[in-house]
Amino acid sequence: MLDFSIISELQIPKIDLSNIEWPRFDLSRIRWSQIPKLRIGDSVAKLPIVQGGMGVGISLSGLASAVANEGGIGVIAANSIGMLDPDYYARHRDANVVALRKEIRKAKEKTSGIIGVNIMVAVTDFHALLMVAIEEKVDMVFLGAGLPIKGIPVEELRSARVKVVPIVSSARAAGLIFRSWLKKYKDIPDGVVVEGPKAGGHLGFKEDQIDDPDFALERILPDVVAEIKTYEDKFRRAIPVIAAGGVFTGADIYNLFKLGASGVQMGTRFVGTHECDADIRFKESYISCREGDIEIIKSPVGMPGRAIGNKFLKDVSSGEKKGIKCAWKCLKSCDITNAPYCISLALDNARKGVLEKGFAFAGSNAFRIDEIISVKELLQELQKQYLCAEEKGAGRLRSEYEKALEKLVSLKEEYLIGVSSLKDEYEMGIEKGIATLREEYLRSMDKIRSLKTKYVKAVDDANFLKKELIELFERYSLFNRLNTEEI
Ligand SMILES: Cc1cc2nc3c(=O)[nH]c(=O)nc-3n(C[C@H](O)[C@H](O)[C@H](O)COP(=O)(O)O)c2cc1C
């Protein structure tokens, strides 16, 4: 007999929906309206905005202290700062050291906020300027125009609590600096500025990369963030990535934060402030320029640069050689015999407003500046725009989230329906299975029964035949015997 108890023992799978965690977020606990602070080592800026160092003499103690007073990070540009001294050509490199020390002290008198110094690795007195920053205990140094790897006095920097922030234009450069520091100094820098090709001043890109979308800030920033992340994990220390180049509005800041930036560095916008240390004619050249006036130049430093085109630059590019008075080859890579002009002198002239004998470095957005405002106004405007962008972003996020929740609810319902119909089908399936099996069994039993009848009948027939045969045989034998006896 078939055993149907096996089938009834089969278990219907039990899925306990109460065990499934459906995400529940409390949106009301998220604070949407606050611009994030920027922490670099032990310095915390109320605003995540670094005023980019601008040489020669564009960002000195005036601009840097104004930015620091408003909660940003103010930066004094150190390169050729000695040109402020009328005796520069007599005192050259010493003038730089003296002027930098003086500007740092002046800035510190005007603010208790965060002050940094920007030093180009490419300048001949890089080390001497770095030592001044250490001795004057500035909060941090921003090191660009070259890789700050060799001869960095890390111990002195650490004991003076001066944070180090290299400026790079690629994840590769960032990786190289961090790897080398780790190997050489068993330490890593405290942050990174990643400067994209829309920036003003010297650019860390080849000319054909400047307009290539693959090198846009929005492309290189996430790569730098990813590169730095490995060091953050290893050292269990936050290393902010600060985005620079073409940052103009608070919405730009918001968008860069979405791509992983923890802060921004801005130069061009700070030129359009009352506090910027350049002559008013320098600032006015920003206000009067149009988009098409901003051009890429070949700097004697050996890097491309972005500036507002003028007669001086036109003369130079058509082959004219300007008078050069070189004090002491202030730039390591400057080929003074072949250079058509002295870049430090041209920039210093521009700072003084003598644009016929120089030119203004400027970011690609300089043409958008149409008035000079205070640093306070600028930073308030940027914050307002940031919060507005964040609110819009948050609104978008909230509606996306709500849509996702609705979808989740309908998915849950679908799932529940699915599971219960599966259960029904399964049970039905089993019942159907049993029923089919039972029918088959009964059919087989009928078949067997008819077969048995047929067989029994066949056996009966055979027995009958056998009996008849025996009788026949017996009758035949008797007949034979009788006949023989008669013969
Ligand atoms: C007039 C000017 C001078 C600059 N000088 C320097 C400099 O001496 N060292 C440096 O690392 N960057 C320099 N920069 C770059 C800025 O620090 C900053 O990173 C850049 O301007 C950011 O781009 P943005 O101008 O579009 O905001 C300069 C930029 C300008 C506009």
PDB file of C-alpha atoms in Angstrom, residues 164-315:
ATOM      1  CA  VAL A 164      50.241  71.386   6.405  1.00  0.00           C
ATOM      2  CA  VAL A 165      47.891  71.481   3.437  1.00  0.00           C
ATOM      3  CA  PRO A 166      49.392  70.685   0.008  1.00  0.00           C
ATOM      4  CA  ILE A 167      47.709  72.046  -3.120  1.00  0.00           C
ATOM      5  CA  VAL A 168      47.319  69.472  -5.899  1.00  0.00           C
ATOM      6  CA  SER A 169      45.631  69.144  -9.262  1.00  0.00           C
ATOM      7  CA  SER A 170      45.224  65.369  -9.369  1.00  0.00           C
ATOM      8  CA  ALA A 171      44.670  62.306  -7.212  1.00  0.00           C
ATOM      9  CA  ARG A 172      48.034  61.053  -8.474  1.00  0.00           C
ATOM     10  CA  ALA A 173      49.872  64.056  -7.037  1.00  0.00           C
ATOM     11  CA  ALA A 174      47.956  63.738  -3.753  1.00  0.00           C
ATOM     12  CA  GLY A 175      48.857  60.043  -3.536  1.00  0.00           C
ATOM     13  CA  LEU A 176      52.500  60.765  -4.298  1.00  0.00           C
ATOM     14  CA  ILE A 177      52.728  63.381  -1.546  1.00  0.00           C
ATOM     15  CA  PHE A 178      50.980  61.238   1.080  1.00  0.00           C
ATOM     16  CA  ARG A 179      52.978  58.120   0.190  1.00  0.00           C
ATOM     17  CA  SER A 180      56.269  60.011   0.301  1.00  0.00           C
ATOM     18  CA  TRP A 181      55.420  61.670   3.621  1.00  0.00           C
ATOM     19  CA  LEU A 182      54.522  58.324   5.114  1.00  0.00           C
ATOM     20  CA  LYS A 183      57.778  56.810   3.951  1.00  0.00           C
ATOM     21  CA  LYS A 184      60.036  59.742   4.788  1.00  0.00           C
ATOM     22  CA  TYR A 185      58.376  61.295   7.814  1.00  0.00           C
ATOM     23  CA  LYS A 186      56.054  58.571   9.159  1.00  0.00           C
ATOM     24  CA  ASP A 187      53.400  61.257   9.077  1.00  0.00           C
ATOM     25  CA  ILE A 188      50.856  62.677   6.638  1.00  0.00           C
ATOM     26  CA  PRO A 189      49.628  66.197   5.799  1.00  0.00           C
ATOM     27  CA  ASP A 190      46.530  67.568   7.543  1.00  0.00           C
ATOM     28  CA  GLY A 191      44.388  68.374   4.523  1.00  0.00           C
ATOM     29  CA  VAL A 192      44.536  68.833   0.748  1.00  0.00           C
ATOM     30  CA  VAL A 193      43.435  71.566  -1.590  1.00  0.00           C
ATOM     31  CA  VAL A 194      42.486  70.208  -4.996  1.00  0.00           C
ATOM     32  CA  GLU A 195      42.601  73.020  -7.506  1.00  0.00           C
ATOM     33  CA  GLY A 196      40.788  72.541 -10.801  1.00  0.00           C
ATOM     34  CA  PRO A 197      41.516  74.194 -14.150  1.00  0.00           C
ATOM     35  CA  LYS A 198      39.106  77.132 -13.691  1.00  0.00           C
ATOM     36  CA  ALA A 199      41.311  78.703 -11.030  1.00  0.00           C
ATOM     37  CA  GLY A 200      43.187  81.956 -11.318  1.00  0.00           C
ATOM     38  CA  GLY A 201      46.970  82.166 -11.254  1.00  0.00           C
ATOM     39  CA  HIS A 202      49.310  79.326 -12.165  1.00  0.00           C
ATOM     40  CA  LEU A 203      47.578  76.086 -13.104  1.00  0.00           C
ATOM     41  CA  GLY A 204      48.781  72.545 -12.470  1.00  0.00           C
ATOM     42  CA  PHE A 205      47.537  71.336 -15.872  1.00  0.00           C
ATOM     43  CA  LYS A 206      48.905  71.065 -19.376  1.00  0.00           C
ATOM     44  CA  GLU A 207      47.331  73.552 -21.759  1.00  0.00           C
ATOM     45  CA  ASP A 208      45.285  70.893 -23.577  1.00  0.00           C
ATOM     46  CA  GLN A 209      43.858  69.616 -20.288  1.00  0.00           C
ATOM     47  CA  ILE A 210      42.415  72.956 -19.179  1.00  0.00           C
ATOM     48  CA  ASP A 211      39.166  72.655 -21.169  1.00  0.00           C
ATOM     49  CA  ASP A 212      39.079  68.855 -21.195  1.00  0.00           C
ATOM     50  CA  PRO A 213      36.019  67.709 -19.183  1.00  0.00           C
ATOM     51  CA  ASP A 214      38.081  64.772 -17.858  1.00  0.00           C
ATOM     52  CA  PHE A 215      40.142  67.252 -15.840  1.00  0.00           C
ATOM     53  CA  ALA A 216      37.240  69.352 -14.546  1.00  0.00           C
ATOM     54  CA  LEU A 217      37.186  69.951 -10.801  1.00  0.00           C
ATOM     55  CA  GLU A 218      33.992  67.893 -10.500  1.00  0.00           C
ATOM     56  CA  ARG A 219      35.870  64.937 -12.041  1.00  0.00           C
ATOM     57  CA  ILE A 220      39.158  65.161 -10.141  1.00  0.00           C
ATOM     58  CA  LEU A 221      37.655  65.984  -6.734  1.00  0.00           C
ATOM     59  CA  PRO A 222      36.036  62.560  -6.093  1.00  0.00           C
ATOM     60  CA  ASP A 223      39.300  60.864  -7.147  1.00  0.00           C
ATOM     61  CA  VAL A 224      41.286  62.904  -4.630  1.00  0.00           C
ATOM     62  CA  VAL A 225      38.682  62.178  -1.937  1.00  0.00           C
ATOM     63  CA  ALA A 226      39.000  58.443  -2.652  1.00  0.00           C
ATOM     64  CA  GLU A 227      42.809  58.612  -2.637  1.00  0.00           C
ATOM     65  CA  ILE A 228      42.867  60.405   0.721  1.00  0.00           C
ATOM     66  CA  LYS A 229      40.276  58.084   2.248  1.00  0.00           C
ATOM     67  CA  THR A 230      42.818  55.251   2.509  1.00  0.00           C
ATOM     68  CA  TYR A 231      45.072  57.483   4.623  1.00  0.00           C
ATOM     69  CA  GLU A 232      42.143  58.658   6.742  1.00  0.00           C
ATOM     70  CA  ASP A 233      41.311  55.033   7.490  1.00  0.00           C
ATOM     71  CA  LYS A 234      44.913  54.113   8.198  1.00  0.00           C
ATOM     72  CA  PHE A 235      45.550  57.061  10.523  1.00  0.00           C
ATOM     73  CA  ARG A 236      41.971  57.275  11.847  1.00  0.00           C
ATOM     74  CA  ARG A 237      42.160  60.977  11.280  1.00  0.00           C
ATOM     75  CA  ALA A 238      39.891  63.218   9.210  1.00  0.00           C
ATOM     76  CA  ILE A 239      41.796  64.782   6.316  1.00  0.00           C
ATOM     77  CA  PRO A 240      39.607  67.402   4.667  1.00  0.00           C
ATOM     78  CA  VAL A 241      39.691  67.790   0.915  1.00  0.00           C
ATOM     79  CA  ILE A 242      39.191  71.425  -0.059  1.00  0.00           C
ATOM     80  CA  ALA A 243      37.996  72.157  -3.588  1.00  0.00           C
ATOM     81  CA  ALA A 244      39.214  75.187  -5.524  1.00  0.00           C
ATOM     82  CA  GLY A 245      38.943  76.764  -8.940  1.00  0.00           C
ATOM     83  CA  GLY A 246      35.868  78.518 -10.269  1.00  0.00           C
ATOM     84  CA  VAL A 247      33.909  78.449  -7.012  1.00  0.00           C
ATOM     85  CA  PHE A 248      31.670  81.480  -7.261  1.00  0.00           C
ATOM     86  CA  THR A 249      28.386  80.974  -5.394  1.00  0.00           C
ATOM     87  CA  GLY A 250      27.117  79.213  -2.287  1.00  0.00           C
ATOM     88  CA  ALA A 251      25.360  76.758  -4.610  1.00  0.00           C
ATOM     89  CA  ASP A 252      28.791  75.872  -6.065  1.00  0.00           C
ATOM     90  CA  ILE A 253      29.993  75.171  -2.524  1.00  0.00           C
ATOM     91  CA  TYR A 254      26.956  72.970  -1.859  1.00  0.00           C
ATOM     92  CA  ASN A 255      27.517  71.011  -5.071  1.00  0.00           C
ATOM     93  CA  LEU A 256      31.195  70.434  -4.300  1.00  0.00           C
ATOM     94  CA  PHE A 257      30.278  69.236  -0.817  1.00  0.00           C
ATOM     95  CA  LYS A 258      27.984  66.692  -2.454  1.00  0.00           C
ATOM     96  CA  LEU A 259      31.055  65.427  -4.323  1.00  0.00           C
ATOM     97  CA  GLY A 260      33.010  64.904  -1.128  1.00  0.00           C
ATOM     98  CA  ALA A 261      34.650  68.266  -0.427  1.00  0.00           C
ATOM     99  CA  SER A 262      34.835  69.437   3.180  1.00  0.00           C
ATOM    100  CA  GLY A 263      35.680  72.992   2.270  1.00  0.00           C
ATOM    101  CA  VAL A 264      36.387  75.307  -0.638  1.00  0.00           C
ATOM    102  CA  GLN A 265      39.245  77.641  -1.475  1.00  0.00           C
ATOM    103  CA  MET A 266      38.317  80.808  -3.322  1.00  0.00           C
ATOM    104  CA  GLY A 267      40.533  83.462  -4.821  1.00  0.00           C
ATOM    105  CA  THR A 268      38.790  85.493  -7.510  1.00  0.00           C
ATOM    106  CA  ARG A 269      35.772  86.407  -5.398  1.00  0.00           C
ATOM    107  CA  PHE A 270      38.001  87.810  -2.664  1.00  0.00           C
ATOM    108  CA  VAL A 271      39.681  90.138  -5.164  1.00  0.00           C
ATOM    109  CA  GLY A 272      36.293  91.837  -5.441  1.00  0.00           C
ATOM    110  CA  THR A 273      36.303  92.929  -1.794  1.00  0.00           C
ATOM    111  CA  HIS A 274      37.238  96.210  -0.133  1.00  0.00           C
ATOM    112  CA  GLU A 275      39.679  94.362   2.089  1.00  0.00           C
ATOM    113  CA  CYS A 276      41.684  92.770  -0.759  1.00  0.00           C
ATOM    114  CA  ASP A 277      45.192  94.202  -0.468  1.00  0.00           C
ATOM    115  CA  ALA A 278      45.598  95.069  -4.165  1.00  0.00           C
ATOM    116  CA  ASP A 279      45.248  98.560  -5.616  1.00  0.00           C
ATOM    117  CA  ILE A 280      41.710  99.590  -6.636  1.00  0.00           C
ATOM    118  CA  ARG A 281      42.767  99.541 -10.321  1.00  0.00           C
ATOM    119  CA  PHE A 282      43.570  95.832  -9.999  1.00  0.00           C
ATOM    120  CA  LYS A 283      40.069  95.186  -8.619  1.00  0.00           C
ATOM    121  CA  GLU A 284      38.501  97.398 -11.283  1.00  0.00           C
ATOM    122  CA  SER A 285      40.171  95.337 -13.993  1.00  0.00           C
ATOM    123  CA  TYR A 286      38.022  92.445 -12.717  1.00  0.00           C
ATOM    124  CA  ILE A 287      34.850  94.524 -12.816  1.00  0.00           C
ATOM    125  CA  SER A 288      35.457  95.810 -16.328  1.00  0.00           C
ATOM    126  CA  CYS A 289      36.643  92.564 -17.903  1.00  0.00           C
ATOM    127  CA  ARG A 290      34.400  90.423 -20.090  1.00  0.00           C
ATOM    128  CA  GLU A 291      34.424  86.665 -20.395  1.00  0.00           C
ATOM    129  CA  GLY A 292      36.423  86.754 -23.623  1.00  0.00           C
ATOM    130  CA  ASP A 293      39.161  88.866 -22.002  1.00  0.00           C
ATOM    131  CA  ILE A 294      40.202  86.058 -19.676  1.00  0.00           C
ATOM    132  CA  GLU A 295      42.975  84.015 -21.241  1.00  0.00           C
ATOM    133  CA  ILE A 296      45.516  81.289 -20.668  1.00  0.00           C
ATOM    134  CA  ILE A 297      49.104  82.479 -20.690  1.00  0.00           C
ATOM    135  CA  LYS A 298      52.463  80.726 -20.765  1.00  0.00           C
ATOM    136  CA  SER A 299      54.172  81.811 -17.582  1.00  0.00           C
ATOM    137  CA  PRO A 300      57.980  81.993 -17.304  1.00  0.00           C
ATOM    138  CA  VAL A 301      57.516  79.652 -14.296  1.00  0.00           C
ATOM    139  CA  GLY A 302      56.969  76.920 -16.855  1.00  0.00           C
ATOM    140  CA  MET A 303      53.287  76.447 -16.108  1.00  0.00           C
ATOM    141  CA  PRO A 304      50.202  77.834 -17.816  1.00  0.00           C
ATOM    142  CA  GLY A 305      48.337  80.560 -15.964  1.00  0.00           C
ATOM    143  CA  ARG A 306      44.989  82.340 -16.216  1.00  0.00           C
ATOM    144  CA  ALA A 307      44.927  86.111 -16.426  1.00  0.00           C
ATOM    145  CA  ILE A 308      42.998  89.056 -17.788  1.00  0.00           C
ATOM    146  CA  GLY A 309      44.424  89.774 -21.217  1.00  0.00           C
ATOM    147  CA  ASN A 310      45.858  93.260 -21.802  1.00  0.00           C
ATOM    148  CA  LYS A 311      48.418  95.106 -23.898  1.00  0.00           C
ATOM    149  CA  PHE A 312      51.338  93.879 -21.790  1.00  0.00           C
ATOM    150  CA  LEU A 313      50.423  90.229 -22.440  1.00  0.00           C
ATOM    151  CA  LYS A 314      49.716  90.913 -26.115  1.00  0.00           C
ATOM    152  CA  ASP A 315      53.151  92.517 -26.547  1.00  0.00           C
TER     153      ASP A 315
END
